[in-house]
Every structure is written in structure tokens, then in C-alpha cells.
Amino acid sequence: MNIVVIGTGYVGLVSGTCFAEFGFNVTCVDKIAEKITKLQQGIVPIYEPALDDMVKRNIKAGRLSFSCDLKDALKNSDVVFIAVGTPTKKDDGCADLQYVYASAKEIALSLDDRYRLIVVKSTVPVGTGRKVAQIIKVNNEKANFDMASNPEFLREGSAIEDFMHPDRVVIGTDTEKAQKIMAKLYEPLSKDNVPLLFTEIETSELIKYTANAFLAMKITFINEISDLCEKCGANIRDVAKGIGLDSRIGSKFLQAGPGYGGSCFPKDTLALIQIGKEYSSPIRSIETVVSINEKRKKDMAYRIIDALGGSVEGKDIAVLGVTFKPNTDDMREAPALDILPILTKAGAKLKAYDPKGMDEAAKLLKDIEWTASSSEALKDADALVILTEWEEFYKITPTDLKKLMKGKTIIDLRNVMDLKAMKDEGFTYSCIGC
Ligand code: UDX
């Protein structure tokens, strides 16, 4: 089976590469020529563990190729995935579907009358699949195709693992023929007992938003409980453990922190709110989640200022981690983008280190000195702020901190350090929910 994937962002590139790994022939198409030239040489433009090797291996095996020419790629295609971006529209929070619709038109203008299955993998509002089908029909009355919806649930930093070992695969289709093709595509997973959930297209589209909004709500809930813990003397780690052991709740996504970020939760919660409004069925719980999360990220800056006695004017602050989570170089909606400008405006002198995110962060954050290592950032600092829980930060000991830092104030927004060890060593240690 020949697959074309339109869009080489996270979703398109990871999905295309994993389908090639399953043994299918995959062509990934993108309009950005520079990106395609690099990918043809096996150079992956994003940091994602194990993706580089998998791309190179599949190019070498002749199963994975990259092109800017959609018309040419479509010639031998059987299945076409649309995996282009659906960013938030600035004016109303809706998902911007211009790239999805432009892809639909381009597909239509390139198709002959041989049957194709067109699959929307981008996260799109309910009804988009039907609209895509309509665009294709209007632009090419001979087009012979079925539509499907197949949302992704990949997390950055573990995207390959998530694709290869998902909890489930959600597939929305209208016809038996489309179902059979999708079942064939995911056979390597269903053979491993991964459930394939077949639904209507609208249901599949809504499952994606509902899942992400629910997870964002779970995080926001535990974040609020962590605030309560700090006031009443309870410990958030144990509260999370205590509720997570209840299988109805589950232990995942209960890590309290500075607020969720990334390319999906902020965008998808806003889009779900808009979908609710459009259908006069408001999702008030998620409206609240969004406003709590927005406020929380900024509040973290004032927590840091408070921990330093009410002023950061002239203080040297080491910042460890700036990406929205570890194992990615992605800065989209990272709490650092809210927190650090407030600190610099208040007169703090920031030295920051992140294992992968500094190039991207330097474009978005001004007046920060970027360092080549955590030790360099920590040298002579009055305070340490931890914003992202990178593995290497867990190895930093109180002795290291004592040796390097001038001051003894630690604000750990990811609960990386050990509370007791920090207190025993005489640090003023502030963490989340304890
Ligand atoms: C998310 C979804 O998990 C994935 O299924 C979807 O396809 C895309 O969006 P991603 O944005 O890559 O994935 O990261 P994720 O690991 O879900 O974390 C999102 C944000 O929530 C991060 O800022 C993270 O730090 C935060 N988070 C996550 C917490 O604060 N606490 C947690 O317990 C989990």
C-alpha cells in the first residue's frame, strides 16, 4: 500500500515514518523546500528521541521518501493523510483550518478517477471531515474517494513510543471499504492487541478534543489541589498517589506544576470551547480550566518574586529548563514564556540553561544570558528556578548547589529536588504542593 502524508510537522513526520517502519511505502510532502531537502538527507528538523534513526533506516530501505511535489506523490497513492497544522486563530480561539482546506483543494486538483482513501490526521473541529470531502467533490467531480478521521495522541518526546504502543487507535469512517483499509494499515498494532475503535467521522473528531481537554482538566485540578496542599500542610505527591491508585481516576497526568503548555492542550481546549459555543452547548468546565491555567503561569513569576523577599531587582537567578516539558526543543506555550519576562521586567538578571530548547527560546525571550551547562547558569546565583524536569537536573545534588551558588533560595516548579535533603542542607526551598 502506498501512503502519502501531507505536512511534515510532528504528527506528519512521526506518523509517516512509523507507517514506513510497518513496511508501507510512504512519501511525506511539505511545501517548505528547505525542510524537504534536509529530510531527504535524513536530517530531522525537530528533536524527538529515536526519530532520526528511524527516518534514516527507512530512507535507506527505500520505504520512506520526501517531496515538495504533491501532484507527483499522489499518482501512485492509495491512502492520503492530511497532517498539516491547525493553529489557534488569534481573534476567536477557533482552529485555523486554512491549511487543511488548501490541502483538500490541492488533492482534488491532482486526483485521477482511481479510488483513494483521504484521512484527516490533523486535529480538527467536528464537521471538518465532511467539509474536506465537499471541497474535493466541488473541485473534482471525478474524484473517487472515501473520507476517514484518524486523530493522533502522540506526546512530544515519546511520539514514536506512543505511535508504536498506543492505548487505542481511533478511526472514523463511513464505509466498509474505508474501514478495511484502515484496519490493514494498523494491522501491526491490532496484532499486538491494540484496540482499533471504529466510529463515525464526527465522533472520532470529537474524541481527540475531548481527550486533550480532559487531560488538561486533570492537570489543572491537581494544580489547584497543590495550592491547597501548600496552605493546609498536606503533600501533593501523596495526595496524587492516594487518588491515582483508584483505578477509576488513574495515576497519570497528576503531576502538579507551573501549568500545562505545548502545542496541543492550550490550542485544543480553546477550540473545544469554540465548538461548544457554535453548537450552543457550552463546555464551562474547560472555559474555567483555560482561565485558571493562564493565570497560573503568570502567578508562578510572583511566587518566585515572593520567595526572594518581594523583589528580584539586581538578583542573579539561574533558570534550569525552559521548554514546555522535557525531551523536546518545543517552546510553544511554555510557562517560561509567561514567567521569565515578568522577572526580567522586575529587574532580575537571568542566566538560563536548557538541554535542547535554547535556540528556539533565544528567539522568543530577550535579556537572558544563555549558558552551555547547568553549572554555568548556577555559578554565583542568588537563586535557582527550575521550570522543566529534564532528567539531568535530577542528578544535581545539594552539595553541587552549595559549591556553585552564592544564595540559598530554590524555587522548584517541577518538584525535581528532594524536599528533605534541601531543607537539611539549609536551603530555602519552595516546591509545588508541599
Ligand atoms: C499532548 C497529549 O498528551 C497528546 O496525546 C496529544 O496528541 C498532544 O498533546 P504533549 O503536548 O506532547 O501531548 O505533552 P504532554 O506530555 O501531554 O504534556 C502537556 C503539558 O502538560 C506539558 O506542559 C506538561 O508539563 C504538562 N503536564 C503533563 C503536567 O503539568 N502534569 C502532568 O501530570 C502531565
Coordinates of C-alpha atoms and ligand atoms in Angstrom, one line a residue:
M1 CA 0.0 0.0 0.0
N2 CA 1.3 3.5 -0.9
I3 CA 0.8 6.2 1.6
V4 CA 1.2 10.0 1.1
V5 CA 1.4 12.2 4.2
I6 CA 0.8 15.9 3.7
G7 CA 2.7 18.0 6.3
T8 CA 6.0 17.1 8.0
G9 CA 5.4 18.6 11.4
Y10 CA 5.4 16.4 14.5
V11 CA 2.3 14.5 13.6
G12 CA 3.0 14.0 9.9
L13 CA 6.7 13.2 10.2
V14 CA 6.3 10.7 13.1
S15 CA 3.2 9.0 11.6
G16 CA 4.7 8.8 8.1
T17 CA 8.0 7.4 9.5
C18 CA 6.2 4.8 11.7
F19 CA 4.0 3.7 8.7
A20 CA 7.2 3.1 6.7
E21 CA 8.6 1.2 9.7
F22 CA 5.5 -1.0 9.5
G23 CA 6.6 -1.8 5.9
F24 CA 4.4 0.5 3.8
N25 CA 5.8 2.8 1.1
V26 CA 5.4 6.4 2.4
T27 CA 6.0 9.8 0.7
C28 CA 5.9 12.8 3.1
V29 CA 5.1 16.0 1.3
D30 CA 5.7 19.6 2.5
K31 CA 5.8 23.0 0.9
I32 CA 8.9 24.1 2.6
A33 CA 11.7 23.1 0.2
E34 CA 14.5 23.6 2.7
K35 CA 12.9 21.2 5.1
I36 CA 12.3 18.6 2.4
T37 CA 15.9 18.8 1.2
K38 CA 17.2 18.2 4.7
L39 CA 14.8 15.3 5.3
Q40 CA 15.9 13.7 2.1
Q41 CA 19.4 13.7 3.6
G42 CA 18.0 12.2 6.8
I43 CA 18.3 15.4 8.8
V44 CA 15.3 15.7 11.1
P45 CA 14.3 19.3 11.9
I46 CA 12.8 18.6 15.3
Y47 CA 14.3 16.9 18.4
E48 CA 12.4 13.7 19.0
P49 CA 14.1 10.7 20.6
A50 CA 14.7 7.8 18.1
L51 CA 13.1 9.6 15.2
D52 CA 16.4 10.4 13.4
D53 CA 17.5 6.8 13.3
M54 CA 14.1 5.6 12.2
V55 CA 14.0 8.2 9.3
K56 CA 17.4 7.2 8.1
R57 CA 16.7 3.5 8.3
N58 CA 13.5 3.8 6.3
I59 CA 15.0 6.1 3.7
K60 CA 17.8 3.5 3.2
A61 CA 15.3 0.7 2.9
G62 CA 13.6 2.6 0.1
R63 CA 10.3 2.8 2.0
L64 CA 10.4 6.5 3.0
S65 CA 10.8 9.5 0.7
F66 CA 10.2 13.2 0.9
S67 CA 8.9 15.6 -1.8
C68 CA 7.5 19.0 -2.4
D69 CA 5.6 17.8 -5.4
L70 CA 2.1 16.7 -4.1
K71 CA 0.7 16.0 -7.6
D72 CA 3.6 13.6 -8.4
A73 CA 3.4 11.9 -5.0
L74 CA -0.4 11.3 -5.3
K75 CA 0.0 9.4 -8.6
N76 CA 0.6 6.0 -7.0
S77 CA -1.0 6.7 -3.7
D78 CA -3.7 4.6 -2.1
V79 CA -4.1 6.4 1.2
V80 CA -3.6 10.2 1.7
F81 CA -3.1 11.6 5.2
I82 CA -3.7 15.2 5.8
A83 CA -1.4 16.1 8.8
V84 CA -1.0 19.9 8.4
G85 CA -1.1 22.4 11.3
T86 CA -4.4 23.7 12.8
P87 CA -3.1 26.6 14.9
T88 CA -5.4 28.8 17.0
K89 CA -6.9 31.8 15.2
K90 CA -5.9 34.9 17.1
D91 CA -9.3 36.6 17.0
D92 CA -11.6 33.9 18.4
G93 CA -9.7 30.9 19.6
C94 CA -11.1 28.6 16.8
A95 CA -8.8 26.2 15.0
D96 CA -7.5 27.8 11.8
L97 CA -8.4 25.3 9.0
Q98 CA -6.9 27.1 6.1
Y99 CA -4.1 24.6 5.6
V100 CA -6.4 21.6 5.9
Y101 CA -8.8 23.1 3.3
A102 CA -5.9 24.2 1.0
S103 CA -4.6 20.6 1.1
A104 CA -8.1 19.3 0.2
K105 CA -8.2 21.5 -2.8
E106 CA -4.8 20.6 -3.9
I107 CA -5.6 16.9 -3.5
A108 CA -8.8 17.3 -5.6
L109 CA -7.0 19.1 -8.4
S110 CA -4.4 16.3 -8.6
L111 CA -6.5 13.2 -8.4
D112 CA -7.5 10.9 -11.3
D113 CA -10.5 8.6 -11.1
R114 CA -8.7 5.8 -9.2
Y115 CA -10.0 5.1 -5.7
R116 CA -8.3 6.8 -2.8
L117 CA -8.8 7.0 1.0
I118 CA -8.4 10.5 2.3
V119 CA -7.6 10.6 6.1
V120 CA -7.6 13.7 8.2
K121 CA -5.0 13.2 11.0
S122 CA -4.7 16.9 11.9
T123 CA -6.8 17.9 15.0
V124 CA -9.9 19.4 13.5
P125 CA -13.3 20.5 14.8
V126 CA -16.4 18.3 14.3
G127 CA -17.6 18.5 10.8
T128 CA -14.2 19.2 9.1
G129 CA -14.0 15.7 7.5
R130 CA -17.3 16.3 5.7
K131 CA -16.2 19.8 4.6
V132 CA -13.0 18.3 3.2
A133 CA -15.0 15.8 1.3
Q134 CA -17.2 18.5 -0.1
I135 CA -14.1 20.6 -1.2
I136 CA -12.7 17.6 -3.0
K137 CA -16.0 16.9 -4.8
V138 CA -16.6 20.5 -5.8
N139 CA -13.1 20.8 -7.3
N140 CA -13.0 17.4 -8.9
E141 CA -16.3 15.7 -9.8
K142 CA -14.5 12.5 -11.0
A143 CA -12.6 12.1 -7.7
N144 CA -13.3 8.6 -6.4
F145 CA -12.7 8.5 -2.6
D146 CA -13.8 7.8 0.9
M147 CA -13.1 10.1 3.9
A148 CA -11.7 9.0 7.3
S149 CA -10.7 10.6 10.5
N150 CA -7.8 9.2 12.5
P151 CA -6.7 11.6 15.2
E152 CA -3.2 11.2 16.8
F153 CA -2.5 11.0 20.5
L154 CA 1.3 11.4 20.3
R155 CA 3.2 13.2 23.0
E156 CA 6.3 15.1 22.1
G157 CA 9.3 13.4 23.5
S158 CA 7.7 10.0 23.4
A159 CA 6.0 10.2 20.0
I160 CA 7.5 7.1 18.5
E161 CA 6.7 5.0 21.6
D162 CA 3.1 6.5 21.6
F163 CA 2.6 5.6 17.9
M164 CA 4.0 2.1 18.2
H165 CA 2.3 1.3 21.5
P166 CA -0.9 3.3 21.8
D167 CA -3.7 2.6 24.3
R168 CA -6.0 2.6 21.3
V169 CA -6.4 3.8 17.7
V170 CA -9.5 5.9 16.9
I171 CA -10.8 5.7 13.3
G172 CA -13.9 7.5 12.0
T173 CA -15.2 6.2 8.7
D174 CA -18.4 6.0 6.6
T175 CA -17.8 2.9 4.5
E176 CA -16.8 -0.7 5.0
K177 CA -14.1 -0.3 2.3
A178 CA -12.5 2.6 4.2
Q179 CA -12.7 0.5 7.5
K180 CA -10.9 -2.4 5.8
I181 CA -8.1 -0.2 4.5
M182 CA -7.6 1.5 7.9
A183 CA -7.6 -1.9 9.6
K184 CA -4.9 -3.1 7.2
L185 CA -2.8 0.0 7.9
Y186 CA -2.9 -0.6 11.7
E187 CA -2.7 -4.4 11.5
P188 CA 0.8 -4.4 13.0
L189 CA -0.8 -2.8 16.1
S190 CA -4.0 -4.8 16.2
K191 CA -2.0 -8.0 16.0
D192 CA -0.4 -6.8 19.2
N193 CA -3.8 -6.5 20.8
V194 CA -4.1 -2.7 20.5
P195 CA -7.8 -1.9 20.2
L196 CA -9.0 -0.2 17.0
L197 CA -12.0 1.8 17.8
F198 CA -14.2 2.4 14.7
T199 CA -16.7 5.3 14.9
E200 CA -18.5 7.8 12.8
I201 CA -16.3 10.6 11.5
E202 CA -17.8 13.3 13.8
T203 CA -17.3 11.1 16.8
S204 CA -13.7 10.4 16.0
E205 CA -13.1 14.2 15.6
L206 CA -14.7 14.9 18.9
I207 CA -12.8 12.1 20.8
K208 CA -9.5 13.9 20.1
Y209 CA -10.6 17.2 21.6
T210 CA -12.4 15.5 24.5
A211 CA -9.3 13.5 25.4
N212 CA -7.0 16.5 25.4
A213 CA -9.4 18.7 27.3
F214 CA -9.9 16.0 29.9
L215 CA -6.2 15.7 30.4
A216 CA -5.8 19.5 30.7
M217 CA -8.6 19.5 33.3
K218 CA -6.9 16.7 35.2
I219 CA -3.6 18.7 35.4
T220 CA -5.5 21.9 36.3
F221 CA -7.4 20.1 39.0
I222 CA -4.2 18.7 40.6
N223 CA -2.5 22.1 40.3
E224 CA -5.3 23.7 42.3
I225 CA -5.2 20.9 44.9
S226 CA -1.4 21.6 45.1
D227 CA -2.2 25.2 46.1
L228 CA -4.5 23.9 48.8
C229 CA -1.8 21.5 50.0
E230 CA 0.6 24.3 50.5
K231 CA -1.9 26.2 52.7
C232 CA -3.1 23.2 54.8
G233 CA 0.1 21.3 55.3
A234 CA -0.7 18.3 53.0
N235 CA 1.7 16.8 50.5
I236 CA 0.6 16.8 46.8
R237 CA 2.7 13.8 45.8
D238 CA 0.9 11.7 48.3
V239 CA -2.5 13.2 47.5
A240 CA -1.8 12.4 43.8
K241 CA -0.7 8.9 44.7
G242 CA -3.6 8.4 47.0
I243 CA -6.2 9.3 44.4
G244 CA -4.2 7.8 41.4
L245 CA -4.3 4.3 42.9
D246 CA -8.1 4.4 42.5
S247 CA -8.4 2.8 39.0
R248 CA -11.4 5.0 38.2
I249 CA -9.0 8.0 38.4
G250 CA -5.7 6.6 37.3
S251 CA -2.2 7.8 38.3
K252 CA -1.2 9.5 35.0
F253 CA -1.3 13.3 34.4
L254 CA -1.4 14.1 38.1
Q255 CA 1.9 15.8 38.4
A256 CA 1.4 19.3 39.7
G257 CA 3.5 22.0 38.1
P258 CA 3.5 25.6 36.7
G259 CA 0.6 25.0 34.3
Y260 CA 0.3 23.0 31.1
G261 CA 1.8 24.2 27.8
G262 CA 2.7 22.8 24.5
S263 CA 1.2 22.7 21.0
C264 CA -1.9 20.8 21.9
F265 CA -3.6 21.4 25.2
P266 CA -3.7 25.2 25.0
K267 CA -4.9 25.1 21.4
D268 CA -7.4 22.2 21.7
T269 CA -9.0 23.4 24.9
L270 CA -9.7 26.8 23.2
A271 CA -11.0 25.0 20.1
L272 CA -13.3 22.8 22.1
I273 CA -14.8 25.9 23.9
Q274 CA -15.5 27.4 20.4
I275 CA -17.1 24.1 19.2
G276 CA -19.3 24.1 22.3
K277 CA -20.3 27.7 21.6
E278 CA -21.0 27.0 18.0
Y279 CA -23.4 24.2 18.9
S280 CA -24.9 26.2 21.8
S281 CA -23.6 23.6 24.2
P282 CA -21.0 25.4 26.3
I283 CA -18.2 23.4 27.9
R284 CA -18.0 25.6 31.0
S285 CA -15.6 23.3 32.9
I286 CA -13.0 23.7 30.1
E287 CA -13.6 27.5 30.0
T288 CA -12.6 27.6 33.6
V289 CA -9.6 25.3 33.1
V290 CA -8.3 27.7 30.4
S291 CA -8.5 30.7 32.6
I292 CA -7.0 29.0 35.6
N293 CA -4.1 27.8 33.6
E294 CA -3.4 31.1 32.0
K295 CA -3.4 32.9 35.4
R296 CA -1.3 30.1 37.0
K297 CA 1.6 30.5 34.6
K298 CA 1.9 34.2 35.4
D299 CA 1.3 33.6 39.2
M300 CA 4.5 31.5 39.1
A301 CA 6.6 34.6 38.5
Y302 CA 5.1 36.3 41.6
R303 CA 5.8 33.1 43.6
I304 CA 9.4 33.5 42.6
I305 CA 9.5 37.2 43.5
D306 CA 7.9 36.4 46.9
A307 CA 10.4 33.6 47.6
L308 CA 13.1 36.2 47.1
G309 CA 11.6 38.6 49.7
G310 CA 9.4 40.6 47.4
S311 CA 12.0 41.9 45.0
V312 CA 14.2 40.4 42.3
E313 CA 15.8 43.7 41.4
G314 CA 19.5 43.1 40.7
K315 CA 19.3 39.5 41.8
D316 CA 21.2 36.8 39.8
I317 CA 18.8 34.0 39.1
A318 CA 19.7 30.7 37.5
V319 CA 16.9 29.2 35.4
L320 CA 17.1 25.5 34.6
G321 CA 14.7 24.3 31.8
V322 CA 12.6 26.5 29.5
T323 CA 10.8 24.1 27.2
F324 CA 7.2 23.2 28.0
K325 CA 8.3 19.7 29.0
P326 CA 11.4 17.6 28.9
N327 CA 12.7 15.7 25.8
T328 CA 11.6 18.3 23.3
D329 CA 13.0 21.5 21.9
D330 CA 9.5 22.9 21.6
M331 CA 8.8 26.2 23.3
R332 CA 5.1 26.6 22.3
E333 CA 3.1 27.9 25.2
A334 CA 5.9 27.0 27.6
P335 CA 5.3 28.5 31.1
A336 CA 8.8 30.1 30.7
L337 CA 7.3 32.5 28.2
D338 CA 5.0 33.9 30.8
I339 CA 7.3 33.7 33.8
L340 CA 10.7 34.9 32.6
P341 CA 9.6 38.3 31.0
I342 CA 7.9 39.2 34.4
L343 CA 11.2 38.5 36.2
T344 CA 13.4 40.5 33.8
K345 CA 10.9 43.4 33.9
A346 CA 11.2 43.3 37.7
G347 CA 15.0 43.7 37.3
A348 CA 16.2 40.1 37.7
K349 CA 19.4 39.1 35.9
L350 CA 18.7 35.7 34.4
K351 CA 21.1 33.0 33.3
A352 CA 19.3 30.1 31.8
Y353 CA 20.2 26.6 30.5
D354 CA 18.1 24.1 28.7
P355 CA 19.5 20.9 27.1
K356 CA 17.6 21.3 23.8
G357 CA 15.4 24.4 23.8
M358 CA 17.8 27.3 23.9
D359 CA 18.0 28.1 20.2
E360 CA 14.2 28.3 20.0
A361 CA 13.9 30.1 23.4
A362 CA 16.5 32.7 22.5
K363 CA 14.2 33.8 19.6
L364 CA 11.3 34.3 22.0
L365 CA 12.9 35.5 25.2
K366 CA 15.0 38.6 25.5
D367 CA 17.5 39.8 28.1
I368 CA 18.6 36.4 29.2
E369 CA 22.1 35.1 29.2
W370 CA 22.1 31.5 27.8
T371 CA 24.7 29.2 29.2
A372 CA 26.3 26.0 27.9
S373 CA 25.6 24.0 31.1
S374 CA 23.6 24.0 34.3
S375 CA 26.8 24.6 36.3
E376 CA 27.5 27.8 34.4
A377 CA 23.9 29.1 35.0
L378 CA 24.2 28.2 38.7
K379 CA 27.6 29.9 39.2
D380 CA 27.2 32.7 41.8
A381 CA 23.4 32.7 41.5
D382 CA 21.3 34.2 44.3
A383 CA 18.5 31.8 43.5
L384 CA 17.7 28.8 41.3
V385 CA 14.4 28.4 39.5
I386 CA 13.5 25.0 37.9
L387 CA 10.9 25.2 35.1
T388 CA 11.3 21.9 33.3
E389 CA 12.1 18.5 34.7
W390 CA 14.9 17.4 32.4
E391 CA 16.5 14.1 33.5
E392 CA 19.9 15.7 34.0
F393 CA 18.5 18.1 36.6
Y394 CA 17.6 15.2 38.9
K395 CA 21.4 14.5 39.2
I396 CA 22.2 17.9 40.7
T397 CA 22.9 17.4 44.4
P398 CA 22.7 19.9 47.3
T399 CA 26.5 19.8 47.5
D400 CA 26.7 20.9 43.9
L401 CA 24.4 23.8 44.6
K402 CA 26.3 24.8 47.7
K403 CA 29.5 24.8 45.8
L404 CA 28.2 26.8 42.8
M405 CA 25.6 29.2 44.2
K406 CA 26.0 32.4 46.1
G407 CA 22.5 32.3 47.6
K408 CA 20.3 29.5 49.1
T409 CA 16.9 30.1 47.5
I410 CA 15.5 27.3 45.3
I411 CA 12.1 27.6 43.6
D412 CA 11.4 24.2 42.1
L413 CA 8.2 24.4 40.0
R414 CA 8.6 20.7 38.9
N415 CA 9.4 19.1 42.3
V416 CA 12.7 17.8 40.9
M417 CA 14.7 18.2 44.1
D418 CA 14.3 16.2 47.3
L419 CA 12.4 18.4 49.9
K420 CA 14.0 16.9 53.0
A421 CA 17.6 17.0 51.6
M422 CA 17.2 20.6 50.6
K423 CA 15.9 21.6 54.0
D424 CA 18.5 19.6 55.8
E425 CA 21.2 21.4 53.8
G426 CA 19.8 24.8 54.9
F427 CA 18.2 25.8 51.6
T428 CA 15.1 28.0 51.4
Y429 CA 13.3 25.5 49.2
S430 CA 9.9 26.2 47.6
C431 CA 8.3 23.5 45.6
I432 CA 4.8 22.8 44.3
G433 CA 2.2 21.5 46.7
C434 CA 4.4 20.7 49.7
Ligands
UDX1 C1 -0.4 16.2 24.4 C2 -1.2 14.9 24.6 O1 -0.7 14.2 25.7 C3 -1.1 14.0 23.3 O2 -2.0 12.9 23.5 C4 -1.6 14.9 22.2 O3 -1.6 14.2 21.0 C5 -0.8 16.2 22.0 O4 -0.8 16.9 23.3 P1 2.2 16.9 24.5 O5 1.6 18.3 24.3 O6 3.3 16.5 23.7 O7 1.0 15.9 24.3 O8 2.7 16.8 26.0 P2 2.1 16.2 27.4 O9 3.1 15.2 27.9 O10 0.7 15.7 27.3 O11 2.2 17.5 28.3 C6 1.5 18.6 28.1 C7 1.7 19.7 29.1 O12 1.1 19.2 30.4 C8 3.2 19.9 29.5 O13 3.3 21.3 29.7 C9 3.4 19.2 30.7 O14 4.4 19.7 31.5 C10 2.0 19.3 31.4 N1 1.8 18.2 32.4 C11 1.6 16.9 31.9 C12 1.7 18.5 33.7 O15 1.9 19.6 34.2 N2 1.4 17.5 34.6 C13 1.2 16.2 34.2 O16 1.0 15.3 35.0 C14 1.3 15.9 32.8

